Every structure is written in structure tokens, then in C-alpha cells.
């Protein structure tokens, strides 16, 4: 279980507990948090689950796989250092305290 803070583009914060084994995208979806659309349902085929990871978390997350790297090219204003697709991040205890920020829009 990890407590994850999702920050909408307008600054609204949502702090929720997400069970291990779910993805960071599923944590947002299951809690009705706006700003992560996840059109492809988590198949790494859409880029609408894009977020910016808080700088202090960038190095703590597992590295991006090639497929995630490729899909991020289609995201809205990706940041080479901080952008991630939330459907590709599995929740574990190690993610407790994670902070992610949604982009202005999803495309
Ligand atoms: S939900 Fe489509 S890429 Fe993450």
C-alpha cells in the first residue's frame, strides 16, 4: 500500500491509498481523480495517463521501458526528466509518499 498524492493542473491535490499491485493510473481511476484519462485501459498505447513525477521521486521509480519511452513522445508537453505513463508504474510499499502532477491536458 502506498499513499500517493495526485495534483491536478489547477493545483487541487488528491491524497489516496493505493494497494500494491495496482498501477498508479488505476489508483487515480478507482478513486475518481480527474486528469488521468487512460483511454487504452493501461496497455501503454495511448499516453493519456501521462504525469510529471515530483523531482525527488524521479530516481526512485523503476526506469521506463522502451514502449513507455516511445509512447511519451505522443503525450502533451512531455518532460524528458519527469514524464511518466502512470499505467506503467506498479504500486509497491516503496512508492509510499509518491507525488505526481497532471499535465494541462491529455492528448
Ligand atoms: S493508459 Fe494508455 S498509455 Fe497508460
CSV table of C-alpha atoms and ligand atoms in Angstrom, one decimal:
chain,number,residue,atom,x,y,z
A,1,UNK,CA,0.0,0.0,0.0
A,2,UNK,CA,1.3,3.4,-0.8
A,3,UNK,CA,-0.1,6.9,-0.1
A,4,UNK,CA,0.0,8.7,-3.4
A,5,UNK,CA,-0.6,12.4,-4.0
A,6,UNK,CA,-2.1,13.3,-7.4
A,7,UNK,CA,-2.0,17.1,-8.1
A,8,UNK,CA,-4.3,18.3,-10.8
A,9,UNK,CA,-3.0,21.0,-13.2
A,10,UNK,CA,-5.1,23.6,-11.3
A,11,UNK,CA,-3.3,22.7,-8.1
A,12,UNK,CA,-6.0,20.5,-6.5
A,13,UNK,CA,-4.5,17.7,-4.5
A,14,UNK,CA,-5.9,14.3,-4.0
A,15,UNK,CA,-4.1,12.0,-1.5
A,16,UNK,CA,-5.2,8.4,-1.7
A,17,UNK,CA,-4.0,5.0,-0.5
A,18,UNK,CA,-3.4,2.7,-3.4
A,19,UNK,CA,-3.0,-1.1,-3.0
A,20,UNK,CA,0.2,-2.9,-4.0
A,21,UNK,CA,-0.1,-4.5,-7.4
A,22,UNK,CA,-2.3,-1.8,-8.9
A,23,UNK,CA,-0.8,0.8,-11.2
A,24,UNK,CA,-0.6,4.5,-10.4
A,25,UNK,CA,-3.1,5.0,-13.2
A,26,UNK,CA,-5.5,2.5,-11.6
A,27,UNK,CA,-5.2,4.3,-8.3
A,28,UNK,CA,-6.4,7.5,-9.9
A,29,UNK,CA,-9.1,5.8,-11.9
A,30,UNK,CA,-10.5,3.8,-8.9
A,31,UNK,CA,-10.7,7.0,-6.8
A,32,UNK,CA,-12.3,9.1,-9.5
A,33,UNK,CA,-9.4,11.5,-9.7
A,34,UNK,CA,-9.6,13.8,-12.8
A,35,UNK,CA,-6.7,14.5,-15.1
A,36,UNK,CA,-5.7,10.9,-15.9
A,37,UNK,CA,-7.9,9.6,-18.7
A,38,UNK,CA,-6.3,6.2,-19.5
A,39,UNK,CA,-8.1,5.8,-22.8
A,40,UNK,CA,-6.4,2.5,-23.6
A,41,UNK,CA,-7.0,1.0,-20.2
A,42,UNK,CA,-3.4,0.6,-19.3
A,43,UNK,CA,-2.0,-1.1,-22.4
A,44,UNK,CA,0.7,1.6,-23.0
A,45,UNK,CA,-1.0,2.5,-26.2
A,46,UNK,CA,-2.4,6.0,-25.7
A,47,UNK,CA,-0.3,8.3,-23.5
A,48,UNK,CA,-3.4,9.8,-21.8
A,49,UNK,CA,-2.2,8.6,-18.4
A,50,UNK,CA,0.8,11.0,-18.5
A,51,UNK,CA,2.0,12.7,-15.4
A,52,UNK,CA,5.0,14.6,-14.2
A,53,UNK,CA,6.7,12.9,-11.3
A,54,UNK,CA,7.9,15.1,-8.4
A,55,UNK,CA,11.6,15.7,-8.9
A,56,UNK,CA,12.6,13.8,-5.7
A,57,UNK,CA,10.8,10.7,-7.0
A,58,UNK,CA,12.3,10.5,-10.5
A,59,UNK,CA,15.3,8.4,-9.4
A,60,UNK,CA,13.3,6.2,-7.1
A,61,UNK,CA,10.9,4.8,-9.7
A,62,UNK,CA,11.8,1.9,-11.9
A,63,UNK,CA,13.2,3.1,-15.2
A,64,UNK,CA,11.0,3.5,-18.3
A,65,UNK,CA,10.7,0.6,-20.6
A,66,UNK,CA,11.2,1.3,-24.4
A,67,UNK,CA,7.5,1.1,-25.1
A,68,UNK,CA,6.7,3.8,-22.4
A,69,UNK,CA,9.5,5.9,-23.8
A,70,UNK,CA,8.1,5.7,-27.3
A,71,UNK,CA,4.5,6.5,-26.2
A,72,UNK,CA,5.6,9.5,-24.2
A,73,UNK,CA,6.5,11.2,-27.5
A,74,UNK,CA,2.8,11.4,-28.1
A,75,UNK,CA,2.0,12.9,-24.7
A,76,UNK,CA,1.2,16.6,-24.2
A,77,UNK,CA,4.3,18.6,-23.4
A,78,UNK,CA,6.4,15.7,-22.1
A,79,UNK,CA,9.3,16.5,-19.8
A,80,UNK,CA,12.3,14.2,-20.7
A,81,UNK,CA,13.3,14.0,-17.0
A,82,UNK,CA,9.9,13.8,-15.2
A,83,UNK,CA,7.3,12.5,-17.5
A,84,UNK,CA,5.9,9.0,-16.9
A,85,UNK,CA,2.9,7.0,-18.0
A,86,UNK,CA,1.1,6.0,-14.9
A,87,UNK,CA,-0.2,2.7,-16.3
A,88,UNK,CA,3.4,1.6,-16.4
A,89,UNK,CA,4.2,2.2,-12.7
A,90,UNK,CA,3.2,-0.7,-10.4
A,91,UNK,CA,2.5,0.3,-6.8
A,92,UNK,CA,4.6,-1.2,-4.0
A,93,UNK,CA,5.3,-0.1,-0.5
A,94,UNK,CA,8.4,1.6,-1.9
A,95,UNK,CA,6.1,4.2,-3.6
A,96,UNK,CA,4.6,5.4,-0.3
A,97,UNK,CA,4.6,9.2,-0.5
A,98,UNK,CA,4.8,9.4,-4.3
A,99,UNK,CA,3.7,12.8,-5.7
A,100,UNK,CA,2.6,13.1,-9.3
A,101,UNK,CA,1.3,16.2,-11.2
A,102,UNK,CA,-1.1,16.0,-14.1
A,103,UNK,CA,-0.3,18.0,-17.3
A,104,UNK,CA,-2.6,20.8,-18.5
A,105,UNK,CA,-4.4,18.3,-20.8
A,106,UNK,CA,-4.1,14.7,-22.1
A,107,UNK,CA,-3.9,14.0,-25.8
B,1,LIG,S1,-3.5,4.1,-20.1
B,1,LIG,FE1,-3.0,4.3,-22.1
B,1,LIG,S2,-0.8,4.5,-22.1
B,1,LIG,FE2,-1.4,4.4,-20.0
